[in-house]
Tab-separated table of C-alpha atoms and ligand atoms in Angstrom:
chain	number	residue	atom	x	y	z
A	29	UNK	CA	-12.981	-85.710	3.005
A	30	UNK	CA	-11.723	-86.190	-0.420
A	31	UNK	CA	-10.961	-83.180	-3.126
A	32	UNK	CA	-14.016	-84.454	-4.918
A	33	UNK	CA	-16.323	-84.264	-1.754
A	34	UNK	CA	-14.585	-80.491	-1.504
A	35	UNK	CA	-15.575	-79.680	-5.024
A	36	UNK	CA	-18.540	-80.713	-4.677
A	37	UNK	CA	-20.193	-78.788	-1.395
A	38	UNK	CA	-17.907	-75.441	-2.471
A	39	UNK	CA	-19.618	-75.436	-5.565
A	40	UNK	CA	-23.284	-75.985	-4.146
A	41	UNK	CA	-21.974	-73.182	-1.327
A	42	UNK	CA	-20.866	-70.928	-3.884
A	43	UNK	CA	-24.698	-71.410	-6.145
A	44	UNK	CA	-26.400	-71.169	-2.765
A	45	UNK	CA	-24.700	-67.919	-1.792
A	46	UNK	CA	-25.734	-66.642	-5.276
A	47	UNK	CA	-28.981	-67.420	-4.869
A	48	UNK	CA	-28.655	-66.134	-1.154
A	49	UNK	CA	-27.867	-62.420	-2.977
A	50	UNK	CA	-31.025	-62.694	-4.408
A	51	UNK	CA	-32.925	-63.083	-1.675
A	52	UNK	CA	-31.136	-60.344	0.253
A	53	UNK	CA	-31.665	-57.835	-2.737
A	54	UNK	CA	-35.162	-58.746	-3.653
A	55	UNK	CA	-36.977	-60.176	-0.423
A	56	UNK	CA	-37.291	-56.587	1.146
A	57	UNK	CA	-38.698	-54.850	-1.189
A	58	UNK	CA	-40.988	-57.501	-1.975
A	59	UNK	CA	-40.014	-58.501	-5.362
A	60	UNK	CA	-39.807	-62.310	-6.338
A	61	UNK	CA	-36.577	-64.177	-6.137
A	62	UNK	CA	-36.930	-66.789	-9.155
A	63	UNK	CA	-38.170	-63.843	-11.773
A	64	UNK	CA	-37.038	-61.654	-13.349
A	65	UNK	CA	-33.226	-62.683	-14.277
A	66	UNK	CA	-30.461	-60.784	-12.677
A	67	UNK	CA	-29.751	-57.433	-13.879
A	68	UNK	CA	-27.036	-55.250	-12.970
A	69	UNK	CA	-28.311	-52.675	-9.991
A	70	UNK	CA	-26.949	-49.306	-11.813
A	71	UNK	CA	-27.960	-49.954	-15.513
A	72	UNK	CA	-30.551	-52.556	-15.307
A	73	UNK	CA	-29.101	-54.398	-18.121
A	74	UNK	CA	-29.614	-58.218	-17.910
A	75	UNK	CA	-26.508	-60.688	-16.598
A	76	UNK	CA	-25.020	-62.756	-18.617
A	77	UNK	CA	-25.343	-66.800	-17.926
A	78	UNK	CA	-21.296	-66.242	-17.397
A	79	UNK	CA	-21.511	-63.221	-15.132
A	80	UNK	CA	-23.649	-65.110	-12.682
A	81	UNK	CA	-20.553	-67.604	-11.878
A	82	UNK	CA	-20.118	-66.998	-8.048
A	83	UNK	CA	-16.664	-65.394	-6.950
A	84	UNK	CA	-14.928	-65.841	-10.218
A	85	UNK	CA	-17.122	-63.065	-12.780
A	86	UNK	CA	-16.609	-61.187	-9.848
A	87	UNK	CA	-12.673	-61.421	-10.066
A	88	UNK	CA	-12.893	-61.643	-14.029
A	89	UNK	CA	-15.046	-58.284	-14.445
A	90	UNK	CA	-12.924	-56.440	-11.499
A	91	UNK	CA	-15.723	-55.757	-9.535
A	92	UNK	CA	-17.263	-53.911	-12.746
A	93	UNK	CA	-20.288	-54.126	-14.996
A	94	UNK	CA	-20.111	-55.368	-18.018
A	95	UNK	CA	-21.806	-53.076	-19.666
A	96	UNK	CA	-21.582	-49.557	-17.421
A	97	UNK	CA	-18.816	-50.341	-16.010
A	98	UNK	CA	-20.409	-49.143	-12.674
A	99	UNK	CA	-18.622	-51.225	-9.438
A	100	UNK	CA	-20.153	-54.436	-8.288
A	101	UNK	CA	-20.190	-54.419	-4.413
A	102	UNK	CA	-17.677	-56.777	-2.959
A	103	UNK	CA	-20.480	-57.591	-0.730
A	104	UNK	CA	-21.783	-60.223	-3.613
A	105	UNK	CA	-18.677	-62.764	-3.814
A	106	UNK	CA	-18.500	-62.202	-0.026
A	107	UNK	CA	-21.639	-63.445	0.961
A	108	UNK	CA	-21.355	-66.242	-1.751
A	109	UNK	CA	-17.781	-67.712	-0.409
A	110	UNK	CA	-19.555	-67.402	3.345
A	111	UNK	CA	-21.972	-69.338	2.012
A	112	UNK	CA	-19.489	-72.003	0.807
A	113	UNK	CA	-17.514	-71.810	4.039
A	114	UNK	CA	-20.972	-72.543	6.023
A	115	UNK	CA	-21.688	-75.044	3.639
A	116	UNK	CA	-18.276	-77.230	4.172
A	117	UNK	CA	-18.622	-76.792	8.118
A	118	UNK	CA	-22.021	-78.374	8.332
A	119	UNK	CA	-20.372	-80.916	5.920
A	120	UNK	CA	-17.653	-81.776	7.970
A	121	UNK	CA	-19.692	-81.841	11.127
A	122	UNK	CA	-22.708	-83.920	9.603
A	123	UNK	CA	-21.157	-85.898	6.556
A	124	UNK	CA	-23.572	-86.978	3.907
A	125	UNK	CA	-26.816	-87.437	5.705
A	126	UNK	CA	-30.117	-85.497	5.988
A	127	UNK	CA	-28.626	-83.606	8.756
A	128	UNK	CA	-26.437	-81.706	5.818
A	129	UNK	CA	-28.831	-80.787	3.622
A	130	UNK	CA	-30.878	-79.505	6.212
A	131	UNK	CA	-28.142	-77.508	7.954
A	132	UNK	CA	-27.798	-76.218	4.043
A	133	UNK	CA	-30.756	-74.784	3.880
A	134	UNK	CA	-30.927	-73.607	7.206
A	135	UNK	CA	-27.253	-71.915	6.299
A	136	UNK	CA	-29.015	-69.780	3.982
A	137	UNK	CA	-31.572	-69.114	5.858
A	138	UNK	CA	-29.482	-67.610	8.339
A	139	UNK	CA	-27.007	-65.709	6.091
A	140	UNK	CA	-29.859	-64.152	4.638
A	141	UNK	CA	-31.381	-63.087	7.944
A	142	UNK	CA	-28.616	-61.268	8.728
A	143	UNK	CA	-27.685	-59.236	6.297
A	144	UNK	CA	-31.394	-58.107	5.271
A	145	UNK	CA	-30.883	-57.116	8.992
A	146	UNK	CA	-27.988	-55.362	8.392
A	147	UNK	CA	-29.327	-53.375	5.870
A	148	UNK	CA	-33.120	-52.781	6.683
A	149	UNK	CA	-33.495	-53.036	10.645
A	150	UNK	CA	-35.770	-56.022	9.653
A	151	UNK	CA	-36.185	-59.422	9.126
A	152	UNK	CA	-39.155	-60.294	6.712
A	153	UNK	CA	-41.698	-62.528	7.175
A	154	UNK	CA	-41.821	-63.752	4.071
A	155	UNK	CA	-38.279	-65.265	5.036
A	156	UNK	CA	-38.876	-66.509	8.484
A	157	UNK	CA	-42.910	-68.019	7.711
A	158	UNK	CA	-41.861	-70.488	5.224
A	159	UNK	CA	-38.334	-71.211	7.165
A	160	UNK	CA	-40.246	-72.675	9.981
A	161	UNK	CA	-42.308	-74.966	8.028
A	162	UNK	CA	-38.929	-76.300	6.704
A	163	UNK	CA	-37.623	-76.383	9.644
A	164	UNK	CA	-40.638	-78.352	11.412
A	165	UNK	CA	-40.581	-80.388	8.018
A	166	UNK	CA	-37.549	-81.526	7.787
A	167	UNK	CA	-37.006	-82.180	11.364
A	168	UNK	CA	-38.743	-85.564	10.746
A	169	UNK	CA	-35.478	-86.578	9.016
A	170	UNK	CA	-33.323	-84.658	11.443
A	171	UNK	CA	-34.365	-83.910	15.291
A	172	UNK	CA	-37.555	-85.737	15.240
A	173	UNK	CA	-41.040	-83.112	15.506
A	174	UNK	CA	-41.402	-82.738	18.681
A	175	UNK	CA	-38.437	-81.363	19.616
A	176	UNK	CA	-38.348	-78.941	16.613
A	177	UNK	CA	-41.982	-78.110	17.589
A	178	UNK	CA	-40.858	-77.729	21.482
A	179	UNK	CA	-38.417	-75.312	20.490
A	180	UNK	CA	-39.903	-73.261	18.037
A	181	UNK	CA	-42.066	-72.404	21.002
A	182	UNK	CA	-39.996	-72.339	23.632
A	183	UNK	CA	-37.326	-69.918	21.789
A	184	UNK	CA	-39.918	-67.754	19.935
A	185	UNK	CA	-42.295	-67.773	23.194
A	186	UNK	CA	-38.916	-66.404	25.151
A	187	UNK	CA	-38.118	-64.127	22.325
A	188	UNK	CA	-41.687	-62.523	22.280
A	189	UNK	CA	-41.887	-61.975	26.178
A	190	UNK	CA	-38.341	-60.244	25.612
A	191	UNK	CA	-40.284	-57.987	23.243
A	192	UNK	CA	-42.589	-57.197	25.128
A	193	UNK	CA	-40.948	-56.527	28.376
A	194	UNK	CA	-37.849	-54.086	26.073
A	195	UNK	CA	-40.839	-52.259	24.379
A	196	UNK	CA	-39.433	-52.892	21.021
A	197	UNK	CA	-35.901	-52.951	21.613
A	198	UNK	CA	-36.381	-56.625	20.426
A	199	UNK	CA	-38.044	-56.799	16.984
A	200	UNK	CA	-40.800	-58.864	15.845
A	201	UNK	CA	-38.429	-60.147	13.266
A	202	UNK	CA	-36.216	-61.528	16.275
A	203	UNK	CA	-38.735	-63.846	17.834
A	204	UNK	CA	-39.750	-65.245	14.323
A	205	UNK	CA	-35.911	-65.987	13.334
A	206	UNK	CA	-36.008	-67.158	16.980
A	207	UNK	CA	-38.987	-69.370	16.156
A	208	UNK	CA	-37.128	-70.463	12.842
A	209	UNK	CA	-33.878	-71.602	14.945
A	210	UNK	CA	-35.969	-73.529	17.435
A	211	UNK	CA	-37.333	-75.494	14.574
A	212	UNK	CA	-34.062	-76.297	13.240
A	213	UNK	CA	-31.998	-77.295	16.397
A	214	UNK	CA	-34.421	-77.949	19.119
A	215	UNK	CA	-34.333	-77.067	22.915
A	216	UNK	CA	-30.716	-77.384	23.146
A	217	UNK	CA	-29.715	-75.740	20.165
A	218	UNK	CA	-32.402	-72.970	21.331
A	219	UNK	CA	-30.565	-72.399	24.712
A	220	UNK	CA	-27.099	-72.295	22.901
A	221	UNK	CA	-27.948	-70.464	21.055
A	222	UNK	CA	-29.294	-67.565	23.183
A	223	UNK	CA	-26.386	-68.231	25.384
A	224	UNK	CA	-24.050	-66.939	22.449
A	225	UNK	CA	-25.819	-64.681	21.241
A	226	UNK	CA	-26.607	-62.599	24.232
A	227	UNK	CA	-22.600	-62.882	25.145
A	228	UNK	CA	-21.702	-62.008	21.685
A	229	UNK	CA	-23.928	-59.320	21.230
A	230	UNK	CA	-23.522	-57.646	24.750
A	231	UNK	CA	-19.802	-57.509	23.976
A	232	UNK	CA	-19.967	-55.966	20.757
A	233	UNK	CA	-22.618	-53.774	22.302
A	234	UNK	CA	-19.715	-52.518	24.655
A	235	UNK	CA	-17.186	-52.336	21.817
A	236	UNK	CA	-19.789	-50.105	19.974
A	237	UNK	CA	-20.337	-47.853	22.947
A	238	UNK	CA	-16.733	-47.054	23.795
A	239	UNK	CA	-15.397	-46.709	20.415
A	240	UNK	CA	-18.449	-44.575	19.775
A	241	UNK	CA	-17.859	-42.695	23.413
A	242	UNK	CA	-22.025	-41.901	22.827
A	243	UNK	CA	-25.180	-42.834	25.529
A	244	UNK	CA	-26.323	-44.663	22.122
A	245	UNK	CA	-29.923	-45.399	22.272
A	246	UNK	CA	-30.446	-47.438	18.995
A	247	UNK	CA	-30.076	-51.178	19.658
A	248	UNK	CA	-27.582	-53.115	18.345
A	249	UNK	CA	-28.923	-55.417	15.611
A	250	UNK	CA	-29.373	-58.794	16.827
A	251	UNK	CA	-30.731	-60.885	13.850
A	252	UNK	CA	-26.666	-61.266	12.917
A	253	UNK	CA	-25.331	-62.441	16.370
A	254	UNK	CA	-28.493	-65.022	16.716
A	255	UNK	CA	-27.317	-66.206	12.843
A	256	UNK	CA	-24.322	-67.084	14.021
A	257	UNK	CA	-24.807	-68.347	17.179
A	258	UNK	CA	-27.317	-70.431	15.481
A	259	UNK	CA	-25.501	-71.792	12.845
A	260	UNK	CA	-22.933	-72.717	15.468
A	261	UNK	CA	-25.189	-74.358	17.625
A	262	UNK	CA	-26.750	-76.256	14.660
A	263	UNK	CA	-23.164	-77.889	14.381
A	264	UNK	CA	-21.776	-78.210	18.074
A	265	UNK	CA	-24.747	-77.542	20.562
A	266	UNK	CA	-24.578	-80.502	22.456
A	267	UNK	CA	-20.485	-80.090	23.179
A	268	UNK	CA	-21.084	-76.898	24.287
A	269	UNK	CA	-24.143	-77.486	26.523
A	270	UNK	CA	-22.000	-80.012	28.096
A	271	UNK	CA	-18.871	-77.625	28.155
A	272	UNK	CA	-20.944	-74.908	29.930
A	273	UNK	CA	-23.132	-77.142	32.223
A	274	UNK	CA	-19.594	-78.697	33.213
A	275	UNK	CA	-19.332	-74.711	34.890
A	276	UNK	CA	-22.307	-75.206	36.796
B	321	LIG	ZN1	-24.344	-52.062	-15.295
């Protein structure tokens, strides 16, 4: 991969996280994400075109307004250089095809999942409805239909019965990112996927519960350990279906 290539996908990762910001501020409350223009959260005042460069206003303002000199959560340049990081992993694992751009969108996606999760306890619908429809759209370029089809059922179908048999200690907003994932990797990414995600979530769930030293009864969130397991799967499902079926 040459520096240009690099340039290239960082920048489109760094624009995407931006725009991934957006959605995680705005999506939950229900406000639209292309109006109005960014405005600082404490004074309201609009952004600048300048202060909207990813990463770098960030380190050129200090992690301050502009104008009220109120502190800019570091949370905003993080989630933007994720966003490039994702971005140059599905680049690296899919080189210039449909595959990427797909995997790009599905990276943002996912990174917004999970930290509306983090924040709200939720994952909105008005994030996961249209992601499966690009998912089972662009799967014509990428998995082929039926297989994004197969798995959107199969993984949200398994994700609802989970619901329903924890009596809400799965969300709804679970089985629809579940339904989203299927779209975008299929069966096998689907069973990856759930693989890692139940590991990686049980363990933290342990971590949690002896650092914590409490009988907690609020469940771990699990819209961030199926984002990542996800996105991982989207790049290296097959290898690891083969690594762990190599067990059996
Ligand atoms: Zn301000």
């Amino acid at each position: 991969m040459d520096i240009y290539a690099y340039i290239i996908v960082i920048t489109a990762g760094l624009l995407f996280g931006s725009f991934t910001n957006v959605i995680i501020a705005r999506m939950p409350a229900g406000e639209s994400i292309v109006s109005p223009p960014s405005r600082c959260p404490r004074c309201r005042e609009q952004l600048r075109a300048v202060d909207l460069v990813p990463v770098f206003s960030y380190l050129f303002l200090r992690g301050h307004c502009r104008h009220c000199q109120g502190k800019i959560s570091p949370r905003y340049p993080l989630v933007e250089a994720l966003c490039a990081l994702l971005f140059i992993g599905v680049y690296l694992r899919w080189g210039l095809s449909t595959v990427t751009a797909a995997g790009w969108v599905f990276a943002v996606i996912l990174l917004a999942a999970a930290f509306i999760d983090i924040d709200h306890g939720i994952i909105p619908n008005r994030l996961t409805y249209p992601a499966i429809v690009m998912g089972l759209v662009l799967s014509f370029r990428t998995l082929a239909f039926l297989p994004a089809l197969y798995g959107t059922l199969a993984f949200g179908g398994l994700m609802l019965a989970v619901a329903f048999i924890s009596n809400g200690g799965m969300g709804g907003g679970d089985v629809k990112l579940a339904a989203v994932i299927g779209a975008f990797t299929g069966l096998t990414g689907s069973a990856v996927t759930l693989l890692l995600a139940s590991f990686s979530g049980a363990i933290f769930g342990l971590i949690i519960m002896t650092v914590e030293k409490t009988g907690r009864k609020t469940p771990v969130k699990f819209g961030p350990f199926l984002a990542a397991s996800a996105y991982t799967a989207f790049l290296f499902a097959d290898a690891i279906a083969s690594w762990y079926l190599g067990f059996l």
